Tab-separated table of C-alpha atoms and ligand atoms in Angstrom:
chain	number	residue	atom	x	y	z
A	1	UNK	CA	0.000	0.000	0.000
A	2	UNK	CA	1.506	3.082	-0.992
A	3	UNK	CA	1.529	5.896	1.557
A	4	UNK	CA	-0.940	8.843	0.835
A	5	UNK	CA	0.924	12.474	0.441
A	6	UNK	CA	-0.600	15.087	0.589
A	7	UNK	CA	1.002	18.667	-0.685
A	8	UNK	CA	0.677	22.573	-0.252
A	9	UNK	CA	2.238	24.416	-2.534
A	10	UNK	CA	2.089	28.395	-0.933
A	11	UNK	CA	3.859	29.567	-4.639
A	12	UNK	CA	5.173	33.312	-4.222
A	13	UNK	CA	2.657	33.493	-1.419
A	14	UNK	CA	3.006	34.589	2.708
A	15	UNK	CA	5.430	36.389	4.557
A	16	UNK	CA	7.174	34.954	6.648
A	17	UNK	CA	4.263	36.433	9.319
A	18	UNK	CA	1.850	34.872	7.605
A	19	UNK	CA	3.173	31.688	7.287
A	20	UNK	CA	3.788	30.829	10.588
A	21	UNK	CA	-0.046	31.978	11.480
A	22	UNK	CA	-0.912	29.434	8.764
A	23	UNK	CA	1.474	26.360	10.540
A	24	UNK	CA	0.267	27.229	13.747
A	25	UNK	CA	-3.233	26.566	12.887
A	26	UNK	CA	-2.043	23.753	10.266
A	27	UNK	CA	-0.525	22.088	12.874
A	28	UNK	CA	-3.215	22.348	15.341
A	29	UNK	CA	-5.728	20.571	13.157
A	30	UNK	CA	-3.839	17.746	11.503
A	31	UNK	CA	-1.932	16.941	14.583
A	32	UNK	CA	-3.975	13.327	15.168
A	33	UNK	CA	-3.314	12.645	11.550
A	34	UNK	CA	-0.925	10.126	10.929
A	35	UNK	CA	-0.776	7.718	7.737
A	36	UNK	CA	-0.518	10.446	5.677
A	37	UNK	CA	2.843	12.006	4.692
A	38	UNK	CA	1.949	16.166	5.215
A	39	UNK	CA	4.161	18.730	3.568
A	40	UNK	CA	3.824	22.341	3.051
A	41	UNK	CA	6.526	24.617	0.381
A	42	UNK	CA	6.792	27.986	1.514
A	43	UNK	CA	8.552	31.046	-0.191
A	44	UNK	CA	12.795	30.384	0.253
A	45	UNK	CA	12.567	33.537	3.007
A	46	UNK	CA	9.725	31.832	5.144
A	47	UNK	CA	11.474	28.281	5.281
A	48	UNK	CA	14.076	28.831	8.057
A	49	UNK	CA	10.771	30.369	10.703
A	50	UNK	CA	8.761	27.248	9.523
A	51	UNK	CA	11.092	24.687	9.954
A	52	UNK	CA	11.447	25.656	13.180
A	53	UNK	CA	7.452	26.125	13.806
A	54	UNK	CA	7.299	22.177	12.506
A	55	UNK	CA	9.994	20.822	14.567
A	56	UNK	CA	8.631	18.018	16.244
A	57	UNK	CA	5.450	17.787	14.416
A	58	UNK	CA	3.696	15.986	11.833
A	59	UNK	CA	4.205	18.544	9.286
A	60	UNK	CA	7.755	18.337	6.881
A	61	UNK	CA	9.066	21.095	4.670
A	62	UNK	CA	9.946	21.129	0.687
A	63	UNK	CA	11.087	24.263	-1.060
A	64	UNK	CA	9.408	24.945	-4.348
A	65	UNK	CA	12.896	25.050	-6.344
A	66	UNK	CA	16.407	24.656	-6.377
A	67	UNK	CA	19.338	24.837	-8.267
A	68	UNK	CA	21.837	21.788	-10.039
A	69	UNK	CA	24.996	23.633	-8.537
A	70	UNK	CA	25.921	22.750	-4.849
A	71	UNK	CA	27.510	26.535	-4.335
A	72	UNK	CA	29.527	29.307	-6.335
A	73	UNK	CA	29.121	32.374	-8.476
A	74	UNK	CA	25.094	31.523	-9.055
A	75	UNK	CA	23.933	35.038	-8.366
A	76	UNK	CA	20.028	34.181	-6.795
A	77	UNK	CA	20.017	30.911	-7.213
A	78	UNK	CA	19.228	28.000	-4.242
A	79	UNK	CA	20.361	24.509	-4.032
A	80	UNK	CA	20.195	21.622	-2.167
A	81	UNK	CA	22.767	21.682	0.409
A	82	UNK	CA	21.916	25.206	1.345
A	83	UNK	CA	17.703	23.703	1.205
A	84	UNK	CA	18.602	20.778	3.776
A	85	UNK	CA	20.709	23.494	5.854
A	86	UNK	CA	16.939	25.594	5.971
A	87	UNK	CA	15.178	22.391	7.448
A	88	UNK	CA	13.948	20.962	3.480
A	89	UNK	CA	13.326	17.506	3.074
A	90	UNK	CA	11.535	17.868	-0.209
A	91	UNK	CA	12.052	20.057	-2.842
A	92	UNK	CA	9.061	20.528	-5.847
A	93	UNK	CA	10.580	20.435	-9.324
A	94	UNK	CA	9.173	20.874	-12.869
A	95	UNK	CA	6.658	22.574	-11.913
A	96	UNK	CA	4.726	23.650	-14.766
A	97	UNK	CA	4.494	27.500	-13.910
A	98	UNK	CA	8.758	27.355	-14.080
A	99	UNK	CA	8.400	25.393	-17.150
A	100	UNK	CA	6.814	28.124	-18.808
A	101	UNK	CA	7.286	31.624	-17.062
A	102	UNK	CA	10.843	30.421	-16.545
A	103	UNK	CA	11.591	28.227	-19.660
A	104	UNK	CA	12.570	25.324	-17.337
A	105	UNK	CA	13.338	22.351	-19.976
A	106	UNK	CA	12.731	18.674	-19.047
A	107	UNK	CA	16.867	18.194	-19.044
A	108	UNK	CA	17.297	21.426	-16.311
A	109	UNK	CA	14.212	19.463	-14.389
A	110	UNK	CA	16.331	15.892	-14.396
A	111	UNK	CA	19.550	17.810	-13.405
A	112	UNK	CA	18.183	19.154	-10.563
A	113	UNK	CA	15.997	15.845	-9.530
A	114	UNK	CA	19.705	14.786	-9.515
A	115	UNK	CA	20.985	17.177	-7.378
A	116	UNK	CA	18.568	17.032	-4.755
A	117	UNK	CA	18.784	13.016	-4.456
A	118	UNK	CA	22.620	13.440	-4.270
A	119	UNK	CA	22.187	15.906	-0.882
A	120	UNK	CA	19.096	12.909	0.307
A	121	UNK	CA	16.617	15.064	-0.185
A	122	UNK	CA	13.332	14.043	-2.033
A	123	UNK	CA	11.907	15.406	-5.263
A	124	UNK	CA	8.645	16.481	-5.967
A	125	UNK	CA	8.316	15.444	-9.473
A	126	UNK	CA	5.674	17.512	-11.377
A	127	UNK	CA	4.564	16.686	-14.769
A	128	UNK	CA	1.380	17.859	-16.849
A	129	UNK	CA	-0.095	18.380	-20.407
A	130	UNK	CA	-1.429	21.997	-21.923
A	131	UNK	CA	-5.263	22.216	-22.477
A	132	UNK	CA	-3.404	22.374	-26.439
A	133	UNK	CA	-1.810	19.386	-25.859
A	134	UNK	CA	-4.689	17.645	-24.555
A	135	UNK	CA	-7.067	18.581	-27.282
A	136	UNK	CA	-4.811	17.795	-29.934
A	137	UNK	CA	-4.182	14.058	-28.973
A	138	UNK	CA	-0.404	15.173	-27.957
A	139	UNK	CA	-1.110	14.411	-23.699
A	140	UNK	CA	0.483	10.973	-23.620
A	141	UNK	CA	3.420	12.255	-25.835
A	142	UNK	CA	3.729	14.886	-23.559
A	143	UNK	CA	3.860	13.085	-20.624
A	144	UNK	CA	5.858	9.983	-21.809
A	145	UNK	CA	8.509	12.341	-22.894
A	146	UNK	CA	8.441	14.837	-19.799
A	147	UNK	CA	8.919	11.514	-17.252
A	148	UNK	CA	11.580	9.896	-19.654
A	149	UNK	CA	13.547	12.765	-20.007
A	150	UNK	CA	13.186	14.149	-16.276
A	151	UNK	CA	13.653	10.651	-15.045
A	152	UNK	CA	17.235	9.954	-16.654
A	153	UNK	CA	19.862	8.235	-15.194
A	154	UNK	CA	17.658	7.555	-12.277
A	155	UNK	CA	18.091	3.514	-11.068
A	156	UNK	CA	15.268	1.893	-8.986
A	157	UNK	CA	16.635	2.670	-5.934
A	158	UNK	CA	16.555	6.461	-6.631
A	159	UNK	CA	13.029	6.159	-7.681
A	160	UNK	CA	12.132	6.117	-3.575
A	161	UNK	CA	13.292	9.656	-3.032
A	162	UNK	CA	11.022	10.991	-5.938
A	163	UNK	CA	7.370	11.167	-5.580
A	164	UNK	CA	5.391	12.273	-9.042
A	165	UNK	CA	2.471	15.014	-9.360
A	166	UNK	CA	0.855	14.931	-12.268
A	167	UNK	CA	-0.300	18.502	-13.047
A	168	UNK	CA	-2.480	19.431	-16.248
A	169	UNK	CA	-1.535	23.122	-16.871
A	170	UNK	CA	-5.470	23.417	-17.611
A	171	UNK	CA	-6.529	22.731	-14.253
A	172	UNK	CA	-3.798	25.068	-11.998
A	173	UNK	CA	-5.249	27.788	-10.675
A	174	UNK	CA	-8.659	27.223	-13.207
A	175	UNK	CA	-11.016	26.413	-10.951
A	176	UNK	CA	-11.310	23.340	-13.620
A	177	UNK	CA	-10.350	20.165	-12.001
A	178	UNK	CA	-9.970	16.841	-14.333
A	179	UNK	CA	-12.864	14.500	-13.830
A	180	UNK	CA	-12.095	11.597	-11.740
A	181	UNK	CA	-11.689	9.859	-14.526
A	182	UNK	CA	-9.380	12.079	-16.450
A	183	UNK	CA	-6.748	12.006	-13.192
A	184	UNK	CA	-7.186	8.132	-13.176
A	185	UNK	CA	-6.562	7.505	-16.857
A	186	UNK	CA	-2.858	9.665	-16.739
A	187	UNK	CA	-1.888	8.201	-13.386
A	188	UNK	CA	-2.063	5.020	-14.502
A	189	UNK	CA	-0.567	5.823	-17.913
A	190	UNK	CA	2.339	7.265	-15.563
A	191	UNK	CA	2.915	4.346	-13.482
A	192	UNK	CA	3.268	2.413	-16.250
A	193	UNK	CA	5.731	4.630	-17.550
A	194	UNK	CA	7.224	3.997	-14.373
A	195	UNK	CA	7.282	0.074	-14.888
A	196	UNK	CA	8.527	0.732	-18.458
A	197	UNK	CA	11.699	2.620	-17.203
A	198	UNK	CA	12.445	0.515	-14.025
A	199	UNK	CA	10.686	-2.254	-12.865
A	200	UNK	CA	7.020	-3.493	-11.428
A	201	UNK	CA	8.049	-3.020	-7.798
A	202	UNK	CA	9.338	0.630	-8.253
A	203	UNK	CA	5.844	1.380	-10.243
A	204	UNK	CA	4.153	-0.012	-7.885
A	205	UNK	CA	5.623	1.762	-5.227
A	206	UNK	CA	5.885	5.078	-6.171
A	207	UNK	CA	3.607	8.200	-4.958
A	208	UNK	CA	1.782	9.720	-7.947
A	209	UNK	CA	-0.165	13.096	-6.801
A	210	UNK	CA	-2.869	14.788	-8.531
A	211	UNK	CA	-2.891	18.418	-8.745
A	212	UNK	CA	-4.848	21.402	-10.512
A	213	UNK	CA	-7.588	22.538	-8.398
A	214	UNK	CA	-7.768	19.881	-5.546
A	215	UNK	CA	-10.125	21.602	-3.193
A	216	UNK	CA	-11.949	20.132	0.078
A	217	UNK	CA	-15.225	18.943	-1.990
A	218	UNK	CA	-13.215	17.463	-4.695
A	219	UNK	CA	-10.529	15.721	-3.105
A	220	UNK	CA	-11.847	12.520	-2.104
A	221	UNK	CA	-13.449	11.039	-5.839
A	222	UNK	CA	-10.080	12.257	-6.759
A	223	UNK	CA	-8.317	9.494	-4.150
A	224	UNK	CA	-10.689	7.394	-4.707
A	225	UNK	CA	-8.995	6.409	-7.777
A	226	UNK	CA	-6.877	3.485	-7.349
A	227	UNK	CA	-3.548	5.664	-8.784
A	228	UNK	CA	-4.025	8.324	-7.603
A	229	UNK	CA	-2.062	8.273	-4.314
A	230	UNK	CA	-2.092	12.286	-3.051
A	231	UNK	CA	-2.718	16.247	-4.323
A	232	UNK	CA	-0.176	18.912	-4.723
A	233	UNK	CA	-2.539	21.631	-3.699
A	234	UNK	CA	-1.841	25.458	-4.941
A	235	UNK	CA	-4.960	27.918	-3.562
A	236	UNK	CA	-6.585	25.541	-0.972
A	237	UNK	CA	-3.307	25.001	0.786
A	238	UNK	CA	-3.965	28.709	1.481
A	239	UNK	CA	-6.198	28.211	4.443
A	240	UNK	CA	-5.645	26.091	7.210
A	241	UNK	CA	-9.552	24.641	7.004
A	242	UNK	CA	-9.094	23.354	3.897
A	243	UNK	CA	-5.762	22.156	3.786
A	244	UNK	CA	-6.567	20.125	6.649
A	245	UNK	CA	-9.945	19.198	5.184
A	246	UNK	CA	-8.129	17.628	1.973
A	247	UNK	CA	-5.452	15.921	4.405
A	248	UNK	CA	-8.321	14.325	6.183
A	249	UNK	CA	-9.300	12.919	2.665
A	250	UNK	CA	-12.593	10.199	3.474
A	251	UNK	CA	-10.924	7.166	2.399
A	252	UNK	CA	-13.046	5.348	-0.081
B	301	LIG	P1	-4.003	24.987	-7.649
B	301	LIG	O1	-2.420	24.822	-7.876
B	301	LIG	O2	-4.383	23.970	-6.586
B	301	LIG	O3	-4.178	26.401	-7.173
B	301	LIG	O4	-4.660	24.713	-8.938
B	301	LIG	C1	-1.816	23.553	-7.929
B	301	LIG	C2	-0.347	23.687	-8.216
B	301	LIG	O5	0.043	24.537	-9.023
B	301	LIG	O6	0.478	22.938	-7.648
């Protein structure tokens, strides 16, 4: 049985005030939760103040980025080492807003899926189709192409530091959520992209999150579905309630 996870992704969102008001109540109403692996992604300046707000509880941290370079003349850049020194376990990568406000190709995406499994840190894998893509019967190109290529020179064993979110670009921030049966269909296209690449044990192991809208009402016919094992969550990680609401997922 693969563990669920459950994601908030705060984007360029909270000071570091606000943040800890959000962890403090966070923490308050998931703290009988356990079962679930909980994880919130700050802004870089708020990560040091939550770390130490989550020490001890059932809450870990991920950054939202990072940089392939360990240290040196990177003016503005992040990477691992200096991520773990913040309190990061987990840093998201790929995500679909750097792949296109920052031109983020799927080869910068594996390099730094590399760098953060060489510091032990865990990657947050995020992958996803255009509503373009979709419609013109390019969404399984798309997505066979984005895990190959951000997936390279990964063996098995690396596989259990990366969890996968699956992210159309049509749903983030939309409103629009895929149907049930939309998130279904691609997650189990991607695990057996997984098997393809490695083997049945790492496909069937690894964490494959939904996200694009995941909101409390919607969130459990979206787990429901037997691939679907969590939800990167972008506005409804906002608010304590709900964040804690889709965490508390009713478990079909
Ligand atoms: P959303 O964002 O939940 O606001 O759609 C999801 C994401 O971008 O990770």
């Amino acid at each position: 049985m693969r563990r669920p996870f459950i994601a908030g992704n705060w984007k360029l969102q909270k000071t570091i005030g606000e943040a800890l008001e959000l962890v403090e109540a966070l923490k308050k109403q998931v703290a009988g939760v356990d079962g679930v692996d909980i994880v919130v992604a700050p802004v870089f300046t708020a990560l040091t103040k939550v770390a130490e707000a989550l020490d001890g509880s059932n809450i870990s941290l991920a950054a939202q980025n990072c940089y392939t370079e360990k240290s040196g003349a990177y003016t503005g850049e992040v990477s691992p080492p200096f991520l773990k020194d913040a309190g990061c376990s987990y840093a998201i990568v790929g995500h679909s807003e750097r792949r296109q406000i920052f031109g983020e190709t799927s080869a910068f995406v594996n390099a730094k899926v590399k760098a953060l499994l060489d510091e032990g840190l865990q990657a947050i894998f995020c992958i996803g189709e255009t509503l373009q893509e979709r419609e013109s019967d390019q969404m399984y190109d798309v997505l066979s192409a984005q895990v190959k290529e951000g997936l390279t020179g990964l063996d098995a064993a690396d596989m259990q530091n990366v969890v996968i979110a699956y992210e159309p670009v049509w749903a983030i921030g939309t409103g629009k959520t895929a149907s049930n049966e939309q998130a279904g269909e691609a997650h189990a296209f991607i695990r057996g992209l997984v098997r393809g690449l490695f083997d049945e044990e790492t496909a069937e192991a690894v964490r494959i999150l939904y996200g694009g809208s995941v909101k409390p009402g919607n969130v459990d016919g979206l787990m429901a579905q037997p691939d679907v094992d969590g939800a990167l969550v972008g506005g409804a990680s906002l608010q304590a309630d709900d964040f804690a609401r889709i965490v508390k997922f009713e478990r079909a």
